Coordinates of N, CA and C in Angstrom, one line a residue:
M1 N -162.0 -37.6 0.6 CA -163.2 -38.4 0.9 C -163.2 -38.8 2.4
F2 N -162.1 -39.4 2.9 CA -162.1 -39.8 4.3 C -162.1 -38.6 5.2
Q3 N -161.4 -37.5 4.8 CA -161.5 -36.3 5.6 C -162.9 -35.7 5.7
S4 N -163.6 -35.7 4.6 CA -165.0 -35.1 4.6 C -165.9 -36.0 5.5
I5 N -165.7 -37.3 5.4 CA -166.5 -38.2 6.3 C -166.2 -38.0 7.7
T6 N -164.9 -37.9 8.1 CA -164.6 -37.6 9.5 C -165.1 -36.3 9.9
W7 N -165.0 -35.2 9.1 CA -165.5 -33.9 9.4 C -167.0 -33.9 9.6
G8 N -167.7 -34.7 8.7 CA -169.1 -34.7 8.9 C -169.5 -35.4 10.2
T9 N -168.9 -36.5 10.5 CA -169.2 -37.2 11.7 C -168.8 -36.4 12.9
Y10 N -167.7 -35.6 12.8 CA -167.3 -34.7 13.9 C -168.3 -33.7 14.2
L11 N -168.8 -33.0 13.1 CA -169.9 -32.1 13.3 C -171.1 -32.7 13.8
H12 N -171.4 -33.9 13.4 CA -172.6 -34.7 13.9 C -172.5 -34.9 15.4
Y13 N -171.3 -35.4 15.8 CA -171.0 -35.6 17.2 C -171.1 -34.3 18.0
L14 N -170.6 -33.2 17.4 CA -170.7 -31.9 18.1 C -172.2 -31.5 18.3
F15 N -173.0 -31.7 17.2 CA -174.4 -31.3 17.4 C -175.1 -32.2 18.3
I16 N -174.6 -33.4 18.6 CA -175.3 -34.3 19.5 C -174.7 -34.1 20.9
I17 N -173.4 -34.0 21.0 CA -172.8 -34.0 22.4 C -172.9 -32.7 23.1
I18 N -172.8 -31.5 22.3 CA -172.8 -30.2 23.0 C -174.2 -30.0 23.7
P19 N -175.3 -30.2 23.0 CA -176.6 -30.0 23.7 C -176.8 -31.0 24.9
V20 N -176.3 -32.2 24.7 CA -176.4 -33.2 25.8 C -175.6 -32.7 27.0
Y21 N -174.3 -32.3 26.7 CA -173.4 -31.8 27.7 C -174.0 -30.6 28.5
Y22 N -174.5 -29.6 27.7 CA -175.1 -28.5 28.4 C -176.4 -28.9 29.2
A23 N -177.2 -29.8 28.7 CA -178.4 -30.2 29.4 C -177.9 -30.9 30.7
V24 N -176.9 -31.7 30.7 CA -176.5 -32.4 31.9 C -175.9 -31.4 32.9
V25 N -175.1 -30.5 32.4 CA -174.5 -29.5 33.3 C -175.6 -28.6 33.9
L26 N -176.5 -28.1 33.1 CA -177.6 -27.3 33.6 C -178.5 -28.1 34.6
S27 N -178.8 -29.3 34.3 CA -179.6 -30.1 35.2 C -178.9 -30.3 36.5
L28 N -177.6 -30.6 36.5 CA -176.9 -30.8 37.7 C -176.9 -29.5 38.5
Y29 N -176.6 -28.3 37.8 CA -176.6 -27.0 38.5 C -177.9 -26.7 39.1
F30 N -179.0 -26.9 38.3 CA -180.3 -26.6 38.9 C -180.7 -27.6 40.0
R31 N -180.2 -28.9 39.9 CA -180.5 -29.8 40.9 C -179.8 -29.4 42.2
Q32 N -178.6 -28.9 42.1 CA -177.8 -28.5 43.3 C -178.6 -27.3 43.9
E33 N -179.0 -26.3 43.0 CA -179.8 -25.2 43.5 C -181.0 -25.6 44.3
V34 N -181.8 -26.5 43.6 CA -183.0 -27.0 44.2 C -182.8 -27.7 45.6
V35 N -181.7 -28.6 45.5 CA -181.4 -29.3 46.8 C -181.0 -28.3 47.9
G36 N -180.2 -27.3 47.5 CA -179.8 -26.3 48.5 C -181.0 -25.6 49.1
L37 N -181.9 -25.2 48.2 CA -183.2 -24.6 48.7 C -183.9 -25.5 49.6
F38 N -184.1 -26.8 49.2 CA -184.8 -27.7 50.0 C -184.1 -28.0 51.3
T39 N -182.8 -28.1 51.3 CA -182.1 -28.4 52.6 C -182.2 -27.2 53.5
K40 N -182.1 -26.0 52.9 CA -182.2 -24.8 53.7 C -183.6 -24.7 54.4
R41 N -184.6 -25.0 53.5 CA -186.0 -25.0 54.0 C -186.2 -26.0 55.1
K42 N -185.6 -27.2 54.9 CA -185.8 -28.3 55.8 C -185.1 -27.9 57.1
L43 N -183.8 -27.4 57.0 CA -183.1 -27.0 58.2 C -183.9 -25.9 59.0
R44 N -184.4 -24.9 58.2 CA -185.2 -23.8 58.8 C -186.5 -24.4 59.5
R45 N -187.1 -25.3 58.8 CA -188.3 -26.0 59.3 C -188.0 -26.8 60.6
K46 N -186.8 -27.5 60.5 CA -186.4 -28.3 61.6 C -186.1 -27.4 62.8
L47 N -185.4 -26.3 62.6 CA -185.1 -25.4 63.7 C -186.4 -24.8 64.3
E48 N -187.3 -24.4 63.4 CA -188.6 -23.8 63.8 C -189.4 -24.9 64.6
G49 N -189.3 -26.2 64.0 CA -190.1 -27.3 64.7 C -189.5 -27.5 66.1
D50 N -188.2 -27.5 66.2 CA -187.6 -27.7 67.5 C -188.0 -26.6 68.5
G51 N -188.1 -25.4 68.0 CA -188.5 -24.2 68.8 C -189.9 -24.4 69.2
D52 N -190.8 -24.9 68.3 CA -192.2 -25.1 68.6 C -192.3 -26.2 69.6
L53 N -191.5 -27.3 69.5 CA -191.6 -28.3 70.4 C -191.1 -27.9 71.8
L54 N -190.1 -27.0 71.8 CA -189.6 -26.5 73.1 C -190.6 -25.6 73.7
D55 N -191.3 -24.8 72.9 CA -192.3 -23.9 73.4 C -193.5 -24.6 73.9
A56 N -193.8 -25.8 73.3 CA -195.0 -26.5 73.7 C -194.8 -27.0 75.2
P57 N -195.9 -27.0 75.9 CA -195.8 -27.4 77.3 C -195.6 -29.0 77.4

């Protein structure tokens, strides 16, 4: 009886924790990717902006 209860709660926790874990990992990974893209774009825009400012009279 006790074993079946712990096994049931274990499966319950697995079904809850695994999707949450994967959601957190994927969100962190995608957030890093998006931040990397944005920082690259910002750096590129900053460099282009500095070039434009230098080119301006």
